[in-house]
Coordinates of C-alpha atoms and ligand atoms in Angstrom, one line a residue:
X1 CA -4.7 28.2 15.0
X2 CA -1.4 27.7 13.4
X3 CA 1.9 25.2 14.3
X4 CA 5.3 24.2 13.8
X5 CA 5.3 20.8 13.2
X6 CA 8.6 19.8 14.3
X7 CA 7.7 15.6 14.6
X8 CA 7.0 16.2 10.9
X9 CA 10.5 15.9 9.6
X10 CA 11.7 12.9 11.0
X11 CA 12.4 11.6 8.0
X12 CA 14.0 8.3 8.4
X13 CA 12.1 6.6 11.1
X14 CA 12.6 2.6 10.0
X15 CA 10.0 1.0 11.2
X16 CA 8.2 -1.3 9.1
X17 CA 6.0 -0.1 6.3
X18 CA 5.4 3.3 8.4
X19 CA 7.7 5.4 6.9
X20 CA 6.7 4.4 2.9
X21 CA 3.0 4.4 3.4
X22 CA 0.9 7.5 1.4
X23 CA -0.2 9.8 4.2
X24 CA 0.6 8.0 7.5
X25 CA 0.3 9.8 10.6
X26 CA 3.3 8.2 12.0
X27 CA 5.5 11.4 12.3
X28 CA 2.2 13.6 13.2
X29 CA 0.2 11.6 15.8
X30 CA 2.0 13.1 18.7
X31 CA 0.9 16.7 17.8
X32 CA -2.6 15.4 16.6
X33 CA -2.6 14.1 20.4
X34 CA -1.1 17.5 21.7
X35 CA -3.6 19.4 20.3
X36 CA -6.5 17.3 21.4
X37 CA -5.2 17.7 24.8
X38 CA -5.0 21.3 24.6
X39 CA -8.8 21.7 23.7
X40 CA -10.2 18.8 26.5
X41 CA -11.0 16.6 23.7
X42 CA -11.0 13.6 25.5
X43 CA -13.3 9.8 26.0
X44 CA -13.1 6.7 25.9
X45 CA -13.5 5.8 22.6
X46 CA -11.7 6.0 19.3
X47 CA -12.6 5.1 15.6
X48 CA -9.6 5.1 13.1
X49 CA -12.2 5.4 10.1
X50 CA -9.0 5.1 7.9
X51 CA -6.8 3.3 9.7
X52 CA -3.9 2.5 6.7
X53 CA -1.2 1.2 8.9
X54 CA -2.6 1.6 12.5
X55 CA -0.6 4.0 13.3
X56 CA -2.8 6.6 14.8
X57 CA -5.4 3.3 16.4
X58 CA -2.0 2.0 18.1
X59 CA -1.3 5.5 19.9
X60 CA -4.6 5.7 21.0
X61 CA -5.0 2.3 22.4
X62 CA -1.6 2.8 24.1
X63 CA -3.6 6.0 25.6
X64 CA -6.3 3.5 26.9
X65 CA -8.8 4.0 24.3
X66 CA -11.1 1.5 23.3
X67 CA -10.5 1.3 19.7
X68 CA -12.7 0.7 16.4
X69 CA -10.6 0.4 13.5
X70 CA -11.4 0.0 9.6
X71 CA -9.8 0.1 6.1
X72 CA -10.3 -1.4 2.6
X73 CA -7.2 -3.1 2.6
X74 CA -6.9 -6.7 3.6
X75 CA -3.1 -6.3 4.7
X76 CA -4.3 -3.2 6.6
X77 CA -7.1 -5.5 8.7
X78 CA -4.0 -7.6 9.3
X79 CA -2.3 -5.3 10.9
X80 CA -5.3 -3.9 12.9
X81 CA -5.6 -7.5 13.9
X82 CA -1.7 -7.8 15.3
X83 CA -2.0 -4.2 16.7
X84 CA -5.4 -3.3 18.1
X85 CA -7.2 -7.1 18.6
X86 CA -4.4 -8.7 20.4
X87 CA -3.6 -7.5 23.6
X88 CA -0.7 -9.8 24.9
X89 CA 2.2 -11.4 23.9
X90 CA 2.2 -14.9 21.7
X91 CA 2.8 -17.7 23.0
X92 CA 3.1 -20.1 20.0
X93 CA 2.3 -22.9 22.9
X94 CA 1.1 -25.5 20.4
X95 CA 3.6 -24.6 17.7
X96 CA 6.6 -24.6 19.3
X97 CA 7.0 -28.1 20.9
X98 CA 6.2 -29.6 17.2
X99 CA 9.2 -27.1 15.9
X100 CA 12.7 -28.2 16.0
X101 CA 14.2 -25.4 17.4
X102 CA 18.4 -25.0 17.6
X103 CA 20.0 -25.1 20.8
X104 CA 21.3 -21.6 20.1
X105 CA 18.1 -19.5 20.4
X106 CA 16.5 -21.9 23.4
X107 CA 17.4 -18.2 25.4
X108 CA 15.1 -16.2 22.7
X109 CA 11.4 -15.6 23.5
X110 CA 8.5 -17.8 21.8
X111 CA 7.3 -15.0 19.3
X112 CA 11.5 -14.4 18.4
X113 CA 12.1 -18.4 18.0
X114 CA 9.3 -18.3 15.8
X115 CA 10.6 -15.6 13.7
X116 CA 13.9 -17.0 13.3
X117 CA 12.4 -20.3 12.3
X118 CA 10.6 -18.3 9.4
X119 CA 14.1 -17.1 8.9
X120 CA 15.5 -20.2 8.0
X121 CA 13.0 -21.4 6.0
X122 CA 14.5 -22.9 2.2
X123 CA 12.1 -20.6 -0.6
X124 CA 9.4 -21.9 -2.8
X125 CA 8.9 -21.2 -5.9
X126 CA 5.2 -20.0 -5.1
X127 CA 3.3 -17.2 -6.6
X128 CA 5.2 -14.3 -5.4
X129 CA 8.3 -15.8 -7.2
X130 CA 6.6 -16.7 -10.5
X131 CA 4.7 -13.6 -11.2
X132 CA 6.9 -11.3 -9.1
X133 CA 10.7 -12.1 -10.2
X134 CA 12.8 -11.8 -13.1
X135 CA 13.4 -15.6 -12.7
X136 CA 9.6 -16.3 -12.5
X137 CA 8.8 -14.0 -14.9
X138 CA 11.5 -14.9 -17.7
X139 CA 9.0 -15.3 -20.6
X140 CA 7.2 -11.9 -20.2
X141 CA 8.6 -8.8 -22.3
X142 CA 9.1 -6.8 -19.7
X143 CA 10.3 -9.2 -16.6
X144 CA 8.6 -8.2 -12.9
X145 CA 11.7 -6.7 -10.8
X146 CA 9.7 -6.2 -7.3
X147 CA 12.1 -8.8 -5.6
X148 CA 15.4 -10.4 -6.4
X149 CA 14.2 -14.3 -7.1
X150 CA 15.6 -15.2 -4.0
X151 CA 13.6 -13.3 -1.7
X152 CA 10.5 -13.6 -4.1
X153 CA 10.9 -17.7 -3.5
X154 CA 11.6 -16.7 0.5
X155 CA 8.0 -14.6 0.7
X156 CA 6.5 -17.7 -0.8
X157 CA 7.8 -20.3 1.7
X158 CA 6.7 -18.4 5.0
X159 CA 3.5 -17.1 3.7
X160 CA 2.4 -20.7 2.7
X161 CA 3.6 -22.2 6.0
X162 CA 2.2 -19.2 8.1
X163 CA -1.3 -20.1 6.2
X164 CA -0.5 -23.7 6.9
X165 CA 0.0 -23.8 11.0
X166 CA -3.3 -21.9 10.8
X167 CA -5.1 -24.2 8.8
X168 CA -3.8 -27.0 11.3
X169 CA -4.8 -25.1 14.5
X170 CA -1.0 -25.1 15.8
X171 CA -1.4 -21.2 15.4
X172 CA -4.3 -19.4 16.9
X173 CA -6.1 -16.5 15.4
X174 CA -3.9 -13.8 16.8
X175 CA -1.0 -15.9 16.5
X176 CA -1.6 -16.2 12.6
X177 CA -2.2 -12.4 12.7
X178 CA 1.3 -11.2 13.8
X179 CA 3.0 -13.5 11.9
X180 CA 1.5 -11.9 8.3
X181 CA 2.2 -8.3 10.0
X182 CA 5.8 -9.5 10.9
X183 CA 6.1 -10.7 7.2
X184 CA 3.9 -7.4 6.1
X185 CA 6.5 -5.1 7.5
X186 CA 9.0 -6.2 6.4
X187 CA 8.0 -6.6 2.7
X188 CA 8.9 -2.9 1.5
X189 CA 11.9 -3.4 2.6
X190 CA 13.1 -5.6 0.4
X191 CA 11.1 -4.5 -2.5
X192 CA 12.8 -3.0 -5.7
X193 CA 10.5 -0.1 -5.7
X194 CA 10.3 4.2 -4.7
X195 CA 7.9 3.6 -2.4
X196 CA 4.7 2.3 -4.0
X197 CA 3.9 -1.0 -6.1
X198 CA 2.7 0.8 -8.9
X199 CA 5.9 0.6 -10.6
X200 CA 9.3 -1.4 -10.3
X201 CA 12.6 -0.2 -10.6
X202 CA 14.4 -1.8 -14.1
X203 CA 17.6 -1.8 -12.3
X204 CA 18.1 -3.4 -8.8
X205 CA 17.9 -0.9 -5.5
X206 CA 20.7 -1.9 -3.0
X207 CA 18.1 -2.9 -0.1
X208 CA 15.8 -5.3 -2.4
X209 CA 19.3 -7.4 -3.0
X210 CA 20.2 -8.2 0.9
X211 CA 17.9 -11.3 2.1
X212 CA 14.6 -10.4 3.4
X213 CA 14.3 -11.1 7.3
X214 CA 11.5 -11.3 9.2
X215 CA 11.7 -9.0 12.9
X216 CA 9.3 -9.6 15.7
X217 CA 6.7 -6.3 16.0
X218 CA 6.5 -4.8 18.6
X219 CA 2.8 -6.0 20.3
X220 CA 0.9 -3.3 22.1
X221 CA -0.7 -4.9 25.6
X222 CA -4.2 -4.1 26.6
X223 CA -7.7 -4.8 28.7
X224 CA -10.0 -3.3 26.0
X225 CA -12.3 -5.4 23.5
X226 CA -10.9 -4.0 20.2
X227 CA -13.1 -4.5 17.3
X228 CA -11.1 -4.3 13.8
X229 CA -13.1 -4.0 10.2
X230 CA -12.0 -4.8 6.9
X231 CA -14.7 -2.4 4.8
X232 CA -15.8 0.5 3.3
X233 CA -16.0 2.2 6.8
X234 CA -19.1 4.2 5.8
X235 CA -21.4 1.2 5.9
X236 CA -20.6 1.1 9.8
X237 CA -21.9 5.0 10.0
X238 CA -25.0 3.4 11.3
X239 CA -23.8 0.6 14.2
X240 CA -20.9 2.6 15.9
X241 CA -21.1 5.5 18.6
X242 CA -17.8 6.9 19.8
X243 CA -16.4 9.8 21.4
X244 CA -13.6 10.6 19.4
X245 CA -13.9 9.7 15.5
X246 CA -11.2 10.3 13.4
X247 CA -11.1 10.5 9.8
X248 CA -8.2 10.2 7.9
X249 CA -9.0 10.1 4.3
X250 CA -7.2 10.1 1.1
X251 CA -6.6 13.7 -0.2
X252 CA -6.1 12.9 -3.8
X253 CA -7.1 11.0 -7.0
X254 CA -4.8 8.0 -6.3
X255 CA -6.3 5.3 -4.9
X256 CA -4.4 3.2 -2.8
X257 CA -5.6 0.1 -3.8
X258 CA -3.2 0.1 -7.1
X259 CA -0.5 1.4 -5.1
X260 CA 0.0 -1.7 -2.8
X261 CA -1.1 -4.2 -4.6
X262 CA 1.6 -6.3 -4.2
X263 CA 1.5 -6.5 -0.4
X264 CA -2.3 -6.9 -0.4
X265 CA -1.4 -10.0 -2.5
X266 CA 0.8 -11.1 0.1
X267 CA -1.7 -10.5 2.5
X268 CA -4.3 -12.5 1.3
X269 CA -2.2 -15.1 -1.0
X270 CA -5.5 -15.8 -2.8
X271 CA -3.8 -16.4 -5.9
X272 CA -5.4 -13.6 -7.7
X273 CA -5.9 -12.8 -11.5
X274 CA -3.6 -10.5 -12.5
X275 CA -2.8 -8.0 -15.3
X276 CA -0.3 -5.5 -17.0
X277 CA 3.3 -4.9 -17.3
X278 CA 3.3 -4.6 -13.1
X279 CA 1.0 -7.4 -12.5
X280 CA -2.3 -5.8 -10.9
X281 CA -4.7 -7.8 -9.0
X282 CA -8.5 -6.0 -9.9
X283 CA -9.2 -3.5 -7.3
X284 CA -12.8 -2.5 -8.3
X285 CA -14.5 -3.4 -4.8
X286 CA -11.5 -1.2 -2.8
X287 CA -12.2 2.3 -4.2
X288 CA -12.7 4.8 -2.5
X289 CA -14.9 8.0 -3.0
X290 CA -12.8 9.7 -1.1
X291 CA -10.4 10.1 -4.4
X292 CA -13.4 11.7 -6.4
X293 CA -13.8 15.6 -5.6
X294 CA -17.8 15.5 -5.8
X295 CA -17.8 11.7 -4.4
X296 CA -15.7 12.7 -1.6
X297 CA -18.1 15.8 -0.3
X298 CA -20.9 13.8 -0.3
X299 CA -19.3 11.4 1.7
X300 CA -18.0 13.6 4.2
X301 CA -21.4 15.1 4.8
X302 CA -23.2 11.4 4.9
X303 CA -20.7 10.5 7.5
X304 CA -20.8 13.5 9.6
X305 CA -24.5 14.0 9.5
X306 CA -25.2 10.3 10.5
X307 CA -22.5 9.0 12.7
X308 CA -23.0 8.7 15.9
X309 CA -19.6 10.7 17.7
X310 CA -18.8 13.4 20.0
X311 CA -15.9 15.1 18.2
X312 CA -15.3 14.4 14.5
X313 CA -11.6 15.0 14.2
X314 CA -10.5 15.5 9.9
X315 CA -6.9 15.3 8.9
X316 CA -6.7 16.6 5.6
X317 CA -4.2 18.5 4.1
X318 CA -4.3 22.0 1.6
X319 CA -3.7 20.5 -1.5
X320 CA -6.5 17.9 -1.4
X321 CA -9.2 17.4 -3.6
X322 CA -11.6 19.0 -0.9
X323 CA -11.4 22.5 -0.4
X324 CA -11.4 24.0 2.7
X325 CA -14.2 26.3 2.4
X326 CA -16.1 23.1 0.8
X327 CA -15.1 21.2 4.4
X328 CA -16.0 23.8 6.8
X329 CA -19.2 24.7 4.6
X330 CA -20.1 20.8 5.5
X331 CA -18.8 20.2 8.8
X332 CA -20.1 23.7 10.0
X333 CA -23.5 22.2 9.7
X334 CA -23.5 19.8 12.0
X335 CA -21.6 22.0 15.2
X336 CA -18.9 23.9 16.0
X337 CA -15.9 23.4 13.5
X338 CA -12.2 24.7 14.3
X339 CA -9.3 24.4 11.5
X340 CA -5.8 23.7 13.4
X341 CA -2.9 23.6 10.9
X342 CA 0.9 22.4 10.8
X343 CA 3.7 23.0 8.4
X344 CA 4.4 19.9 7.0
X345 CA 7.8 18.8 5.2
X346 CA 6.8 16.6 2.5
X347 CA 9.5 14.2 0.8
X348 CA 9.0 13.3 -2.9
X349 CA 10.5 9.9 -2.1
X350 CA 12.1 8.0 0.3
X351 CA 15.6 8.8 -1.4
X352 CA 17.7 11.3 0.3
X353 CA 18.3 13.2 -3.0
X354 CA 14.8 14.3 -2.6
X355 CA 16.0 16.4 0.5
X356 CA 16.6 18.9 -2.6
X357 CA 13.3 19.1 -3.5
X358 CA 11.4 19.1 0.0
X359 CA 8.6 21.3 0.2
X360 CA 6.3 22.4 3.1
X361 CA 2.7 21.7 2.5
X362 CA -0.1 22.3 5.2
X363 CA -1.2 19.7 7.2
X364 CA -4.7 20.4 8.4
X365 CA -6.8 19.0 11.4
X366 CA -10.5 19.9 11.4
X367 CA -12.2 19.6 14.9
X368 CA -16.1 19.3 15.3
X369 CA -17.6 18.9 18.7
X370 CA -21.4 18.1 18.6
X371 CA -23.4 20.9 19.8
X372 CA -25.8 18.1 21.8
Ligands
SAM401 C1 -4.4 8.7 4.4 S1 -4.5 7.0 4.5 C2 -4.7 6.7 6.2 C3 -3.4 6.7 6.9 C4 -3.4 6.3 8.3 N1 -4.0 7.3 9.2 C5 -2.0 6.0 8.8 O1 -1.5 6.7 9.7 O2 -1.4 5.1 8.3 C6 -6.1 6.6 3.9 C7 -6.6 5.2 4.1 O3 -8.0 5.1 3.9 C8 -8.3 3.9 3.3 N2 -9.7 4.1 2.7 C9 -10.0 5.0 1.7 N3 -11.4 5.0 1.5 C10 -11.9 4.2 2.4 C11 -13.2 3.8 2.8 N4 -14.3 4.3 2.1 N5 -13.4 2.9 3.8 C12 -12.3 2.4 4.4 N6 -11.0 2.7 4.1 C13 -10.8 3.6 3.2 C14 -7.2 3.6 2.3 O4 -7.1 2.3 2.0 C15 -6.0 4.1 3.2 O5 -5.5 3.1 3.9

């Protein structure tokens, strides 16, 4: 089966992190939903076995799913956290009567007062800055350009008092949760990069320079009991059973890891060890086999043969490491498998110059409905 993936080339969607993040299904999970429709693929239950930024969990919940969500990355389980676990608006009820808030925005909600308190906060010269900077990074050969010294020192000052309300119960578990997704999302877009953290620019992007604000995300309500994972999803193979899993793995060598290491800092703020001309925290215990041709078959076939799932849905692509005789020879053993593909604009960057270079690629979708 064949489509025309119109979504595809929406190009300039500016929502958070979506549009910069390798492989998100932002601009795709409409049609993946369409054509899951179309073949009465349908449940109760999802698994986003990749889930990146939530993107494709989020849609489904919206749908009424009861969702299962997992990734490697910390800053990942924080969003699944903010997205998938909390079902309802924040309150901030013990928070805000210790905050003093201006008579200006008494009108805003609790969850936009909040966010315009974070706003106003003065920066600290914290990790971020010192290791991130030019400023904080003066003495180095080659100084870190990820954010102007200003909004390094601004990251620093919410992240420590976001970490500090939680400490002193006058932010609740959820509560904490949003707050490092609002911060999160708004990162990349004030960072002097192309799109991933495993370079800087040596000259300043115009976005990095304009003062980094926080915006309130948009929460998704619910009634389901979410559950959210921060692990190599493969070690749940064993304790979940779902209608609808769906695997969205990486289709090449690069890990992602590497690529966001900088946020993942931010997430965690754990003060990590770092290394190199861009500052690397060590990544050894987030990579996946999934970027290792050999690795990644194997894993396929572990997952598919012992999960416990009604449909195993694949997005993959045809230029990934996996072939697609190799997937259907694995998938093929375990039920029916149908291949659904989409043309696919691919960008090189997130610069509009690229628009010269766009090429379509196939974007893949691998259906297997259990024969029992
Ligand atoms: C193609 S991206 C998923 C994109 C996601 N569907 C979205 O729309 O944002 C692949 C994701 O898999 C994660 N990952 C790779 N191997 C993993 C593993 N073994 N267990 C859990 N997560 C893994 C990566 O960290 C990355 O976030």
């Amino acid at each position: 089966m064949h489509l025309n993936c119109r979504n595809a080339i929406s190009l300039v969607k500016q929502e958070g992190l979506l549009v910069r993040f390798i492989g998100n299904k932002d601009s795709l999970v409409d049609t993946i939903y369409n054509v899951l429709q179309h073949k009465e693929i349908e449940g109760k239950s999802f698994f986003d076995f990749f889930s990146g930024t939530t993107n494709v969990a989020r849609f489904f919940k919206k749908m009424n799913y009861q969702i299962y969500s997992s990734d490697l990355l910390y800053f990942s389980y924080c969003l699944q956290k903010a997205y998938l676990i909390n079902n309802a608006d924040p309150s901030f009820e013990s928070l805000l009567p210790k905050l003093k808030i201006k008579t200006s925005t008494l009108f805003n909600n609790p969850f936009e007062n909040i966010i315009d308190y974070l706003n106003s906060l003065v920066g600290i010269k914290g990790f971020i800055y010192k290791n991130y900077t030019p400023e904080g990074t003066k003495l180095l050969e080659i100084p870190r350009m990820y954010f102007t010294s200003e909004n390094g020192a601004k990251i620093d000052a919410i992240r420590q008092i976001i970490e500090e309300w939680y400490q002193s119960n006058n932010i609740n578990e959820n509560e904490y949760y949003i707050l490092l997704t609002s911060l999160i999302e708004a990162v990349p877009f004030y960072s002097n990069i192309s799109g991933v953290y495993g370079a800087f620019f040596k000259h300043w992007d115009r976005r990095a320079l304009k003062p980094l604000q926080l915006k309130p995300i948009n929460i998704i309500e619910g009634t389901q009991e979410n559950q959210a994972f921060n692990t190599d999803s493969t070690k749940l193979i064993n304790n979940i059973d779902v209608d609808i899993l769906y695997l969205d793995p990486p289709y090449n060598n690069r890990q992602y890891a590497p690529n966001y290491h900088v946020l993942e800092t931010i997430a965690k703020y754990d003060n990590p060890i770092i290394k190199g001309i861009t500052g690397m925290r060590d990544y050894k215990n987030q990579k996946s086999n999934f970027c290792n041709k050999s690795k990644a078959l194997e894993e396929l076939d572990l997952i598919a043969s012992k999960a416990k799932y009604k449909h195993l849905i694949l997005s993959y692509n045809n230029e990934g490491i996996m072939t697609e005789s190799n997937i259907l020879d694995i998938l093929n053993k375990y039920g029916k498998t149908e291949l659904v593909e989409f043309d696919y604009l691919r960008f090189k960057s997130h610069n509009i110059e690229s628009l010269k270079t766009k090429k379509y690629i196939k974007e893949q979708l691998y259906i297997l409905s259990c024969s029992n």
